[in-house]
Structure formats: structure tokens, C-alpha cells
Short mmCIF file of C-alpha atoms in Angstrom, two decimals:
data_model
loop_
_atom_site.label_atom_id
_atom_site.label_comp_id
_atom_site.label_asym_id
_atom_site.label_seq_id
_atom_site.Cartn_x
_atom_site.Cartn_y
_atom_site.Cartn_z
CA UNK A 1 14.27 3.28 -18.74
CA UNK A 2 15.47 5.06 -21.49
CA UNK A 3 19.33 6.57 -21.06
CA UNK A 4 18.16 10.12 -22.67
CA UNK A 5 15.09 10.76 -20.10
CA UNK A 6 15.33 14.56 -19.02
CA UNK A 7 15.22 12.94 -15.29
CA UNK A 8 18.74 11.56 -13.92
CA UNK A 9 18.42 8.27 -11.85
CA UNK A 10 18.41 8.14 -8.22
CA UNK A 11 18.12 5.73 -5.77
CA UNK A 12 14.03 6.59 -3.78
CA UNK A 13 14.48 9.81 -1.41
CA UNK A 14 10.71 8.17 -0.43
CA UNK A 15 10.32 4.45 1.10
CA UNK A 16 8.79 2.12 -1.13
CA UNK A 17 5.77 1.11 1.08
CA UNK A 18 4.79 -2.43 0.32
CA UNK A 19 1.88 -4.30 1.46
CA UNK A 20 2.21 -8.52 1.15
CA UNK A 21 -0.49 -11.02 2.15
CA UNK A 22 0.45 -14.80 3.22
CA UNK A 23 -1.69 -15.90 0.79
CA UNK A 24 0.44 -15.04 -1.70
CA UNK A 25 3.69 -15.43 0.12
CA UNK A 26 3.36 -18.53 2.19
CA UNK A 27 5.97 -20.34 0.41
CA UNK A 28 9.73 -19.78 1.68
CA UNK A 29 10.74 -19.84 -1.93
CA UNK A 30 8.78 -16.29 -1.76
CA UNK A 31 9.18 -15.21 1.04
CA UNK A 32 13.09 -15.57 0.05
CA UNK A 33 12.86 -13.55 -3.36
CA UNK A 34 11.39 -10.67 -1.80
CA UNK A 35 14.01 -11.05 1.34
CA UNK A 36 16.59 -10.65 -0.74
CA UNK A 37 14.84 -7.93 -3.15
CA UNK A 38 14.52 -5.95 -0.33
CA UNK A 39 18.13 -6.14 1.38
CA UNK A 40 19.67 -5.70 -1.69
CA UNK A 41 17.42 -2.10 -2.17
CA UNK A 42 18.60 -1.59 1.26
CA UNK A 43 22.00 -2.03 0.59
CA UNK A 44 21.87 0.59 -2.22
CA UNK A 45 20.64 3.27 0.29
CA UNK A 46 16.88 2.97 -0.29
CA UNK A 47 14.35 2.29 2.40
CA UNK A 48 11.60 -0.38 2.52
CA UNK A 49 8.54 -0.77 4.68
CA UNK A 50 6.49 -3.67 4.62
CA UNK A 51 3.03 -4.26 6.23
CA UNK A 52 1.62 -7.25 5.93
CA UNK A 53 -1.67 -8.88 5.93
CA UNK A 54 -3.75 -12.76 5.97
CA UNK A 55 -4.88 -12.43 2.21
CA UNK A 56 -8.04 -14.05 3.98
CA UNK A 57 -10.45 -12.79 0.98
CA UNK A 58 -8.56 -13.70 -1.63
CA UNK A 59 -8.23 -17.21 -0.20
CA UNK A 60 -12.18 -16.97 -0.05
CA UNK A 61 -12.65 -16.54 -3.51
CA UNK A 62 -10.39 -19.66 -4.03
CA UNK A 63 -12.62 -21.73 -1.70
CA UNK A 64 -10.59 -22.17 1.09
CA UNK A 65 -10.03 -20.36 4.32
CA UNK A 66 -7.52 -19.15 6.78
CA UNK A 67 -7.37 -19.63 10.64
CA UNK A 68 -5.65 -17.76 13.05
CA UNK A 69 -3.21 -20.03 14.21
CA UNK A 70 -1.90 -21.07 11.02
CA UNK A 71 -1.49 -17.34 10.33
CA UNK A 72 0.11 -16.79 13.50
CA UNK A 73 2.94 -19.88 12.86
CA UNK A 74 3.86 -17.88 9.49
CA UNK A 75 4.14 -14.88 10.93
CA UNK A 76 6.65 -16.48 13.70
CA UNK A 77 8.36 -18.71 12.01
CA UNK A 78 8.82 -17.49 8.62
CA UNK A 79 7.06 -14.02 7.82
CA UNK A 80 9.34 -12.28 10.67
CA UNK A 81 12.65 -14.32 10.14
CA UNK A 82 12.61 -13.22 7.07
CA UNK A 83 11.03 -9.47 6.36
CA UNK A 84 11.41 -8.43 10.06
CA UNK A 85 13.68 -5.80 9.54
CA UNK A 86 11.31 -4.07 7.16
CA UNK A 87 8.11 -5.27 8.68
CA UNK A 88 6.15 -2.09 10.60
CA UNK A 89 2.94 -3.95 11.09
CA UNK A 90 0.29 -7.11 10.30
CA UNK A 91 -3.45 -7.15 10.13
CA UNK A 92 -5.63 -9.13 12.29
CA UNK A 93 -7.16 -12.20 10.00
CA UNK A 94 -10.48 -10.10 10.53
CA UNK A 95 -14.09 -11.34 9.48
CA UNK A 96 -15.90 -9.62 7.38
CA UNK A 97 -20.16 -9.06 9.21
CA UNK A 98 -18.60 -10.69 12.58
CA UNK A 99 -17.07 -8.25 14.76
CA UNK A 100 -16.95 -10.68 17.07
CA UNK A 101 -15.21 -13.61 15.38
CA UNK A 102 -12.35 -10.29 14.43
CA UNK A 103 -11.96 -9.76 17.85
CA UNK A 104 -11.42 -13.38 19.13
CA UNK A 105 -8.68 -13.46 16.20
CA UNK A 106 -6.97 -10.72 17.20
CA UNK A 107 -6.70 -12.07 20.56
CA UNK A 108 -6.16 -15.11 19.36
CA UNK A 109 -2.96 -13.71 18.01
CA UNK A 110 -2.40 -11.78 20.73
CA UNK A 111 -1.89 -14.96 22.54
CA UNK A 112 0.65 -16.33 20.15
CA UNK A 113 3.06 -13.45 19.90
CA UNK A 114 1.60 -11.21 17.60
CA UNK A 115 0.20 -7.62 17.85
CA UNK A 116 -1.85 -7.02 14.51
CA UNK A 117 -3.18 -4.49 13.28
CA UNK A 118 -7.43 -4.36 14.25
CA UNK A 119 -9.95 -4.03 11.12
CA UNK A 120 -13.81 -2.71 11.38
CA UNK A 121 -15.55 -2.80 8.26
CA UNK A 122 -17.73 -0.07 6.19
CA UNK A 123 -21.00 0.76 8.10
CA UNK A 124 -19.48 -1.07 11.54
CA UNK A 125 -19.86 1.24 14.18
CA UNK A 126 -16.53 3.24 15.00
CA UNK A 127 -17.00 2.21 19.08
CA UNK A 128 -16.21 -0.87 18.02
CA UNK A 129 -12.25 -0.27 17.34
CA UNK A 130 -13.18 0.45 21.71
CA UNK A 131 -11.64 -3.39 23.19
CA UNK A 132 -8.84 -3.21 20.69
CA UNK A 133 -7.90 0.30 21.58
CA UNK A 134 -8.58 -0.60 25.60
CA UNK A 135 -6.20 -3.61 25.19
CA UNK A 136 -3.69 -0.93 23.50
CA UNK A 137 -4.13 -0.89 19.75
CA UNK A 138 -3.02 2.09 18.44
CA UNK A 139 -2.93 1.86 14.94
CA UNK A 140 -6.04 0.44 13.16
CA UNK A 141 -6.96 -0.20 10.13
CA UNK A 142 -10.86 0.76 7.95
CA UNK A 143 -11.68 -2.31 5.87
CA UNK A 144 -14.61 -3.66 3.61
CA UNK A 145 -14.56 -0.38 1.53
CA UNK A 146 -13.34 -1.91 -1.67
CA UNK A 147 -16.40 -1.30 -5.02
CA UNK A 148 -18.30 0.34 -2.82
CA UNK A 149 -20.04 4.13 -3.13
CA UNK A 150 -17.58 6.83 -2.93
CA UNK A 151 -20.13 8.53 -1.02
CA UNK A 152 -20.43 6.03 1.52
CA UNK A 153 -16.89 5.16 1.93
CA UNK A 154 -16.29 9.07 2.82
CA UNK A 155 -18.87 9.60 4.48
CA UNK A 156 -18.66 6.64 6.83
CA UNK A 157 -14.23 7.10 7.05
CA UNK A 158 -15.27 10.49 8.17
CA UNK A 159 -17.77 10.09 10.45
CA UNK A 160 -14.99 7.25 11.72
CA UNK A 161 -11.92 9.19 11.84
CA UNK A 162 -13.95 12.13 13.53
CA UNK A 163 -14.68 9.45 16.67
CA UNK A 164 -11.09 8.80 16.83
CA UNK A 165 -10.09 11.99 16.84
CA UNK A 166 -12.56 13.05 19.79
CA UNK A 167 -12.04 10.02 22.01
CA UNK A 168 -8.47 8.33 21.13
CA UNK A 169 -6.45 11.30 19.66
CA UNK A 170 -3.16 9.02 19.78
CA UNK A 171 -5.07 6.36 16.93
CA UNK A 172 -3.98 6.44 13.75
CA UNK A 173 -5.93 4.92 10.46
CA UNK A 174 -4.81 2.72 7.85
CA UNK A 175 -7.31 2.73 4.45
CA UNK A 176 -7.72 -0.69 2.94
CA UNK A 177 -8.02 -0.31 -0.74
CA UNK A 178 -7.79 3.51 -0.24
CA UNK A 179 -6.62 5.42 -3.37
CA UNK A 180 -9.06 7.86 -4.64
CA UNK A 181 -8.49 11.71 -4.70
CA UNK A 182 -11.34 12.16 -2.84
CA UNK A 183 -10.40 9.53 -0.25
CA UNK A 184 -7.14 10.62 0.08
CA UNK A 185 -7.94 14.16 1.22
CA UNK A 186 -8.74 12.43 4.22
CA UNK A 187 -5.92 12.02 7.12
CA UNK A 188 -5.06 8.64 6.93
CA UNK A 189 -1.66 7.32 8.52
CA UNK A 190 -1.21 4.85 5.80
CA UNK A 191 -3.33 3.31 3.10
CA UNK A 192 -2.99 0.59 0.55
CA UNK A 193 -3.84 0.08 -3.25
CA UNK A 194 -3.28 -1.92 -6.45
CA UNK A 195 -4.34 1.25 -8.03
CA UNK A 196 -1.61 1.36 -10.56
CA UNK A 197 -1.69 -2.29 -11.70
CA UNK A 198 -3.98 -1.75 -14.38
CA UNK A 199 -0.86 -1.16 -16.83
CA UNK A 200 -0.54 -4.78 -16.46
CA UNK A 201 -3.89 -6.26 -16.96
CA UNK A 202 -5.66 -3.88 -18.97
CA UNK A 203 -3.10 -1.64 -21.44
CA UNK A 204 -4.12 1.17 -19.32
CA UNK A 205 -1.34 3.43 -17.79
CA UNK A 206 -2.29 4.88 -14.56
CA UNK A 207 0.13 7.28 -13.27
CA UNK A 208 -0.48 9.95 -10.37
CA UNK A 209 1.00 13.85 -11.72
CA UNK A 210 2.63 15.07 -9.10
CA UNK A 211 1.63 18.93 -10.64
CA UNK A 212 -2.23 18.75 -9.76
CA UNK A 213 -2.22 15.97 -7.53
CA UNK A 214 -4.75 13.89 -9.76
CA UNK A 215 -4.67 10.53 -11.67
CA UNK A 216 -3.95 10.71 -15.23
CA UNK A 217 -5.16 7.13 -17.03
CA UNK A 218 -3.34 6.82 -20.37
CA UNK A 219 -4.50 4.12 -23.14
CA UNK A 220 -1.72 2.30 -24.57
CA UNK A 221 -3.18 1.39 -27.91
CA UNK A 222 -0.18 1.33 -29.88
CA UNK A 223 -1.16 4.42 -32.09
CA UNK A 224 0.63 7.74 -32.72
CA UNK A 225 1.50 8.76 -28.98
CA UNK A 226 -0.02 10.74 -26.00
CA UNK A 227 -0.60 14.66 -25.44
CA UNK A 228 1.73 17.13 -25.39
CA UNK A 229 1.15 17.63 -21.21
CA UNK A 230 1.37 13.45 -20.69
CA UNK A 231 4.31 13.33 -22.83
CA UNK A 232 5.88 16.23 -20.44
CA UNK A 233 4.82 14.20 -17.29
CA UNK A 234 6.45 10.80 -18.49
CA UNK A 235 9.97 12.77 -19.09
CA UNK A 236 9.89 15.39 -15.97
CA UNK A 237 8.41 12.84 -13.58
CA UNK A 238 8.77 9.69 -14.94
CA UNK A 239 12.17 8.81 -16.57
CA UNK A 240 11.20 7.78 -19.40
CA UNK A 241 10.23 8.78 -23.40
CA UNK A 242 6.84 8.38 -24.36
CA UNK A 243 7.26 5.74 -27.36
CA UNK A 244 8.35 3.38 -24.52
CA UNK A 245 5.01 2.76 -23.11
CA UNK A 246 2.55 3.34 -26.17
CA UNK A 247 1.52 0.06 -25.73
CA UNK A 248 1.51 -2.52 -23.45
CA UNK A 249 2.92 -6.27 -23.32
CA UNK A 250 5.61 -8.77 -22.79
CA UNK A 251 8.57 -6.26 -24.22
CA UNK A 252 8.05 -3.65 -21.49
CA UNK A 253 6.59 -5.08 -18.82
CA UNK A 254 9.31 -4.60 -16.46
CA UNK A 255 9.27 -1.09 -17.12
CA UNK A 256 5.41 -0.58 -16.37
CA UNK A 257 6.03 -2.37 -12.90
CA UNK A 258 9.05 0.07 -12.49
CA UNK A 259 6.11 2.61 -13.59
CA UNK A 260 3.76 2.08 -11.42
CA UNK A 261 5.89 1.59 -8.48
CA UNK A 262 6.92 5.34 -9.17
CA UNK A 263 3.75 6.38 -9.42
CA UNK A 264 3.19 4.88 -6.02
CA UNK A 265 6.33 6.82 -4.56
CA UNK A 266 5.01 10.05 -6.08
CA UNK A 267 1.89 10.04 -5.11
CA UNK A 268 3.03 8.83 -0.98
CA UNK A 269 5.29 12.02 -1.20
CA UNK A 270 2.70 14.11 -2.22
CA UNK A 271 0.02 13.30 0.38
CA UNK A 272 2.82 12.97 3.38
CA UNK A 273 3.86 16.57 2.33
CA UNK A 274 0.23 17.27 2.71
CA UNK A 275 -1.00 15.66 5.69
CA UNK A 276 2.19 15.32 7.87
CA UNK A 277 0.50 12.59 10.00
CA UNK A 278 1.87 12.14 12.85
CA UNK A 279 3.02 7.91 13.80
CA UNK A 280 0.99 6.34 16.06
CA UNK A 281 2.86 5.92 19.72
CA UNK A 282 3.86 2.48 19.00
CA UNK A 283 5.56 3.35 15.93
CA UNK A 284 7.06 6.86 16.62
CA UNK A 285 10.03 6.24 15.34
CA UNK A 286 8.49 5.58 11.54
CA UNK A 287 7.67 8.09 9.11
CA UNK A 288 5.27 10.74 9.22
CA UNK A 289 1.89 9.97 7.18
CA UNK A 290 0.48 9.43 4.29
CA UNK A 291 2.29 6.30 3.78
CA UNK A 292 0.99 4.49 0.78
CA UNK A 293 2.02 1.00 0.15
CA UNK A 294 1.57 -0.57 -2.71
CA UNK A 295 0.10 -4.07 -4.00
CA UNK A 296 1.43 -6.53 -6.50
CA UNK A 297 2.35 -9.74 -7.83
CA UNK A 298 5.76 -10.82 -6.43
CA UNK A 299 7.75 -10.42 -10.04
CA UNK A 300 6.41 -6.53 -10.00
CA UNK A 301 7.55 -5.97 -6.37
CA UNK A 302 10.94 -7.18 -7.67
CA UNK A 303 11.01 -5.41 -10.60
CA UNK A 304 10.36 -2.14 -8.42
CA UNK A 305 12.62 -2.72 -6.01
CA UNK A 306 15.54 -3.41 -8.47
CA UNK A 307 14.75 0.07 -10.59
CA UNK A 308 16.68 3.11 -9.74
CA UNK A 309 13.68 5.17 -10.27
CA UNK A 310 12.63 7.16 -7.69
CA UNK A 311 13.20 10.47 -7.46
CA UNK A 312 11.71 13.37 -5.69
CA UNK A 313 9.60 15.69 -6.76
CA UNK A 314 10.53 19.55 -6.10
#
């Protein structure tokens, strides 16, 4: 970022929150990079947590599938080796319509050393988080909300966290694909999103203003520059002049990832401030919630965790 930026650098006062799927990691070669990404962040005094889930869907749409004991022998013998001291949690390799076929997974992996993280899906009946919770689950996570109605996904994360609340008080929520302002007003734990990737794939800058607490999408077209007010947020909050990201391609693309991972940080500060969600039992020594972790391709998680870019908002 640009060396005249009204913001000084400084190392993240907030954890970057990461979320990494062994679809896209299963390789050592990967799972190397981002060891080494993230110990030398952690080195410079920043903090890193990592969840980490099957990529099971996104393996789907490639035509092939993922059982749970070949997810279970990465997450033993390389996922943990490797990312274990920033790892605060894995998903169960849940299935999407089949309750059922989730909850023989998740014992499944139960049975070969690992405690994940339980899924129900939107419209699943919240009794069914019950066994998982019985069996003591206490952090869980609401799936199967992504392109669906905003309406629905509130309504039925309400209704949801509202069970919870009256008959496991100690449960806390994690919201898959969770990163509207509507849907964040909600008390999750943790959430995660690939809400600010568009910058990549689309010339669309999606930052989160830290003033208002809203999204603020910005089209790079190349042309004279942005408002007065966007132009203000990109220096306070940001880092960085305006002319630097008035359009979008292979000259700054290591600055949008830097971008978006701030936006990411901001936004998490914001909503932790706001909710101050307690950690489930299990984790009590983590941070308090909203946690929001973010999703990328492995060269953007680098390129976040190498900028100096996070600062904290007063």
C-alpha cells in the first residue's frame, strides 16, 4: 500500500480468522505454504485462527466425493501436524437432506480422533443438533443457507438460535456463508464468508465501513475515481489512496487480497464489539464472538497474511 496513506501500518490488533477446506488443501505442498504463512504472521506478533472444513460441496460440483475416513487421515496426519497450533475447530463432512448419514459421519470421526464441528441444514429441525449436543458438542455450526431467501435464512437462524438458547444455553453457532447485515445482527459465535472476493473475480470492490457498519461495493472501471466519502474510507480505514484500486487486474492484485482481508478484520471487530459472544465451554480460552473468518484461494490467504495492514478501528 501506498507509503503516504493517512493510516500508519500495524501489525492486526484483531486475529485474522481463516476458514480452509481439504479440498483445496489436501496437498502437503499447501498445506506447507500456509504453515509457514501463518508462523511467520505469528512471529511478527499477529494472531491466526483457523477452522477448517471437508470442502465436501465443492468436491460435488467436481464429480467426486469425500468419505469420512479419508477426511479423518488428513486431519491426523497432515491437517493437525501442520496448522494445529492455529486450528480452533473442523466441521463434520455433513450431508446435505440426510441428517442421518451427518450424524454417522460425525461419529464416524468421533471414532478416529476427531471432534468436529456438527452441521444441520436450512429448514432441518433445530432438535436435531439434540445427539450431537447429548454426546457433548458444544459448538455447532447452521449450514445449507448459501443463495437462499434472506427471509428464510433469518427467519429459520432465529427460530434456531432461539431453541438453543432455551434448552442448551452453553451452545454456540457458527453461520456458514453468513455475511449479510441483516444476518449478522444475529448472535453468532463465528461465521464464514468469501464475501469480499468479488474484487478478484468481478472488478467490484467490496469493503465493510467501519462508520455505519454497512457494505460499501465500489466499481473499479478504470474512470475518474470514487466519491468524496469512499475516497475518505480507503485513506482513514484502509491504507491506501484511491487511484490504487480504480481498477482491477494483474498490477494490484496483491493489494485487493490485502484489501479484502482488511475488510474482513474490520468488519470481525465491529460485530465482536457488538455482540461480545461469549466461547463455547470447550473453547473458553478463545476469543469472544463474532469471529469472522474469511475464505480464499491459497495465494490471497498469503498475500493477507504477509500485509501489515490491520489496524484497529477507534
Amino acid at each position: 500500500m501506498s507509503e503516504d496513506a493517512t493510516t500508519s501500518k500495524s501489525l492486526a490488533v484483531e486475529p485474522v480468522s481463516l476458514l480452509c477446506s481439504f479440498w483445496y488443501y489436501r496437498s502437503d505442498a499447501h498445506l506447507e505454504r500456509m504453515r509457514v504463512a501463518m508462523q511467520q504472521y505469528t512471529d511478527r506478533g499477529g494472531s491466526v485462527r483457523m477452522l477448517v472444513d471437508s470442502g465436501a460441496f465443492s468436491a460435488h460440483t467436481q464429480g467426486t466425493s469425500i468419505d469420512a475416513d479419508n477426511y479423518a487421515a488428513w486431519l491426523n496426519d497432515s491437517c493437525v501436524p501442520a496448522w494445529g497450533d492455529w486450528m480452533v475447530g473442523a466441521f463434520n463432512l455433513d450431508v446435505l437432506g440426510d441428517a442421518e448419514a451427518s450424524l454417522a459421519n460425525w461419529q464416524r470421526l468421533n471414532y478416529l480422533g476427531q471432534s468436529t464441528i456438527p452441521v444441520v441444514h436450512l429448514g432441518d429441525d433445530a432438535n436435531l443438533f439434540d445427539p450431537y449436543i447429548e454426546q457433548g458438542a458444544d459448538y455447532v455450526g447452521f449450514g445449507g443457507m448459501v443463495g437462499k431467501s434472506a427471509t428464510r435464512k433469518r427467519n429459520w437462524a432465529q427460530r434456531t438460535m432461539r431453541y438453543l438458547r432455551d434448552e442448551h444455553p452453553h451452545v454456540r453457532a457458527h453461520g456458514l456463508g453468513v455475511n449479510a447485515v441483516s444476518m449478522m445482527e444475529l448472535p453468532w459465535y463465528s461465521v464464514d464468508s468469501t464475501a469480499f472476493n468479488s474484487s478478484f473475480l468481478f472488478g467490484r470492490l467490496r469493503l465493510f465501513d467501519p462508520r455505519n457498519g454497512q457494505m460499501v461495493k465500489v466499481v473499479m472501471s478504470g474512470g475518474s475515481g470514487f466519491d468524496i466519502d469512499v475516497s475518505r474510507m480507503l485513506r482513514q480505514y484502509y491504507g491506501v489512496n484511491p487511484e490504487e484500486v480504480w481498477s482491477s487486474g494483474t498490477h494490484n492484485r496483491k493489494l485487493l487480497a490485502e484489501l479484502s482481508g482488511t475488510a474482513t478484520s474490520l468488519m470481525q471487530q465491529y460485530y465482536r464489539r457488538r455482540h461480545q459472544v461469549k466461547p463455547p465451554p470447550s473453547r473458553s480460552n478463545d476469543f469472544s464472538g463474532t469471529v469472522m473468518h474469511q475464505v480464499h484461494w491459497p495465494k490471497e490467504v498469503e498475500a493477507i497474511l504477509k500485509s501489515d495492514e490491520y489496524k484497529e478501528t477507534k
